Amino acid sequence: MLAQWVRPPSVPPGQKCSINIRQLPGGTVMEAKVAPGCPYDEAGQRSIEAAVLSAQPLPYRGFESVFQRNLTFVFTPQD
């Protein structure tokens, strides 16, 4: 997901933001929504949601035994 993320200048390094992801078996993302309390501005929040959607399908093969339909992922930008 991070490889797909284009960080807006308004998002400082080290500032965390959680995103809730709902996926299907196989890694298809059904929904990606920033969690309440994310300190990013609107552009930062939309950029994270777009990155998750661009990264699909999420890894699935080989991880079937630990698959979870609902995930929370914490973005922490680094320079």
PDB file of C-alpha atoms in Angstrom:
ATOM      1  CA  MET A   1       0.000   0.000   0.000  1.00  0.00           C
ATOM      2  CA  LEU A   2       2.776   2.415   0.857  1.00  0.00           C
ATOM      3  CA  ALA A   3       4.266   1.942  -2.611  1.00  0.00           C
ATOM      4  CA  GLN A   4       0.964   3.205  -4.074  1.00  0.00           C
ATOM      5  CA  TRP A   5       0.729   6.213  -1.767  1.00  0.00           C
ATOM      6  CA  VAL A   6       1.469   9.720  -3.019  1.00  0.00           C
ATOM      7  CA  ARG A   7       1.901  11.656   0.217  1.00  0.00           C
ATOM      8  CA  PRO A   8       0.494  15.181   0.153  1.00  0.00           C
ATOM      9  CA  PRO A   9       2.825  17.901   1.499  1.00  0.00           C
ATOM     10  CA  SER A  10       0.342  18.514   4.328  1.00  0.00           C
ATOM     11  CA  VAL A  11       1.084  15.093   5.891  1.00  0.00           C
ATOM     12  CA  PRO A  12       4.195  15.327   8.091  1.00  0.00           C
ATOM     13  CA  PRO A  13       6.587  12.403   8.578  1.00  0.00           C
ATOM     14  CA  GLY A  14       5.837  10.232  11.594  1.00  0.00           C
ATOM     15  CA  GLN A  15       2.189  11.280  11.959  1.00  0.00           C
ATOM     16  CA  LYS A  16       0.044   8.127  12.125  1.00  0.00           C
ATOM     17  CA  CYS A  17      -3.389   7.562  10.632  1.00  0.00           C
ATOM     18  CA  SER A  18      -5.454   4.372  10.807  1.00  0.00           C
ATOM     19  CA  ILE A  19      -7.568   3.107   7.937  1.00  0.00           C
ATOM     20  CA  ASN A  20     -10.262   0.448   8.133  1.00  0.00           C
ATOM     21  CA  ILE A  21     -10.262  -1.991   5.229  1.00  0.00           C
ATOM     22  CA  ARG A  22     -13.011  -4.433   4.281  1.00  0.00           C
ATOM     23  CA  GLN A  23     -11.878  -7.118   1.843  1.00  0.00           C
ATOM     24  CA  LEU A  24     -13.059 -10.333   0.218  1.00  0.00           C
ATOM     25  CA  PRO A  25     -11.165 -13.625   0.124  1.00  0.00           C
ATOM     26  CA  GLY A  26      -8.658 -13.177  -2.670  1.00  0.00           C
ATOM     27  CA  GLY A  27      -7.725  -9.669  -1.537  1.00  0.00           C
ATOM     28  CA  THR A  28     -10.325  -7.577  -3.372  1.00  0.00           C
ATOM     29  CA  VAL A  29     -10.934  -4.413  -1.346  1.00  0.00           C
ATOM     30  CA  MET A  30     -14.622  -3.630  -0.866  1.00  0.00           C
ATOM     31  CA  GLU A  31     -14.115  -0.515   1.240  1.00  0.00           C
ATOM     32  CA  ALA A  32     -11.268   1.612   2.583  1.00  0.00           C
ATOM     33  CA  LYS A  33     -12.202   4.345   5.057  1.00  0.00           C
ATOM     34  CA  VAL A  34      -9.966   6.453   7.266  1.00  0.00           C
ATOM     35  CA  ALA A  35     -10.707   5.773  10.939  1.00  0.00           C
ATOM     36  CA  PRO A  36     -12.163   8.513  13.142  1.00  0.00           C
ATOM     37  CA  GLY A  37      -9.466  10.579  14.789  1.00  0.00           C
ATOM     38  CA  CYS A  38      -7.041  10.538  11.869  1.00  0.00           C
ATOM     39  CA  PRO A  39      -5.125  13.842  12.131  1.00  0.00           C
ATOM     40  CA  TYR A  40      -4.607  14.212   8.362  1.00  0.00           C
ATOM     41  CA  ASP A  41      -6.468  16.856   6.405  1.00  0.00           C
ATOM     42  CA  GLU A  42      -9.010  15.897   3.738  1.00  0.00           C
ATOM     43  CA  ALA A  43      -6.348  15.531   1.019  1.00  0.00           C
ATOM     44  CA  GLY A  44      -4.240  13.272   3.229  1.00  0.00           C
ATOM     45  CA  GLN A  45      -7.190  11.089   4.155  1.00  0.00           C
ATOM     46  CA  ARG A  46      -8.340  10.681   0.542  1.00  0.00           C
ATOM     47  CA  SER A  47      -4.762   9.875  -0.531  1.00  0.00           C
ATOM     48  CA  ILE A  48      -4.591   6.948   1.901  1.00  0.00           C
ATOM     49  CA  GLU A  49      -7.938   5.566   0.782  1.00  0.00           C
ATOM     50  CA  ALA A  50      -6.812   5.825  -2.851  1.00  0.00           C
ATOM     51  CA  ALA A  51      -3.531   4.043  -2.059  1.00  0.00           C
ATOM     52  CA  VAL A  52      -5.350   1.076  -0.521  1.00  0.00           C
ATOM     53  CA  LEU A  53      -7.682   0.782  -3.500  1.00  0.00           C
ATOM     54  CA  SER A  54      -4.734   1.019  -5.920  1.00  0.00           C
ATOM     55  CA  ALA A  55      -2.848  -1.723  -4.073  1.00  0.00           C
ATOM     56  CA  GLN A  56      -5.529  -4.372  -4.565  1.00  0.00           C
ATOM     57  CA  PRO A  57      -5.669  -7.237  -4.641  1.00  0.00           C
ATOM     58  CA  LEU A  58      -4.104  -7.358  -1.198  1.00  0.00           C
ATOM     59  CA  PRO A  59      -1.886 -10.367  -0.428  1.00  0.00           C
ATOM     60  CA  TYR A  60      -4.003 -13.486   0.007  1.00  0.00           C
ATOM     61  CA  ARG A  61      -2.352 -16.608  -1.429  1.00  0.00           C
ATOM     62  CA  GLY A  62      -0.321 -18.224   1.335  1.00  0.00           C
ATOM     63  CA  PHE A  63      -2.140 -16.222   4.016  1.00  0.00           C
ATOM     64  CA  GLU A  64      -5.525 -17.966   3.849  1.00  0.00           C
ATOM     65  CA  SER A  65      -5.217 -19.312   7.398  1.00  0.00           C
ATOM     66  CA  VAL A  66      -4.905 -15.801   8.859  1.00  0.00           C
ATOM     67  CA  PHE A  67      -7.251 -13.978   6.464  1.00  0.00           C
ATOM     68  CA  GLN A  68      -9.515 -11.397   8.081  1.00  0.00           C
ATOM     69  CA  ARG A  69     -12.325  -9.686   6.207  1.00  0.00           C
ATOM     70  CA  ASN A  70     -11.904  -6.503   8.276  1.00  0.00           C
ATOM     71  CA  LEU A  71      -8.468  -4.999   8.884  1.00  0.00           C
ATOM     72  CA  THR A  72      -7.131  -1.840  10.452  1.00  0.00           C
ATOM     73  CA  PHE A  73      -3.882  -0.621   8.913  1.00  0.00           C
ATOM     74  CA  VAL A  74      -1.798   2.172  10.448  1.00  0.00           C
ATOM     75  CA  PHE A  75      -0.041   4.464   7.976  1.00  0.00           C
ATOM     76  CA  THR A  76       3.100   6.127   9.333  1.00  0.00           C
ATOM     77  CA  PRO A  77       4.837   8.232   6.678  1.00  0.00           C
ATOM     78  CA  GLN A  78       8.617   8.339   6.654  1.00  0.00           C
ATOM     79  CA  ASP A  79      11.018  10.490   4.688  1.00  0.00           C
TER      80      ASP A  79
END
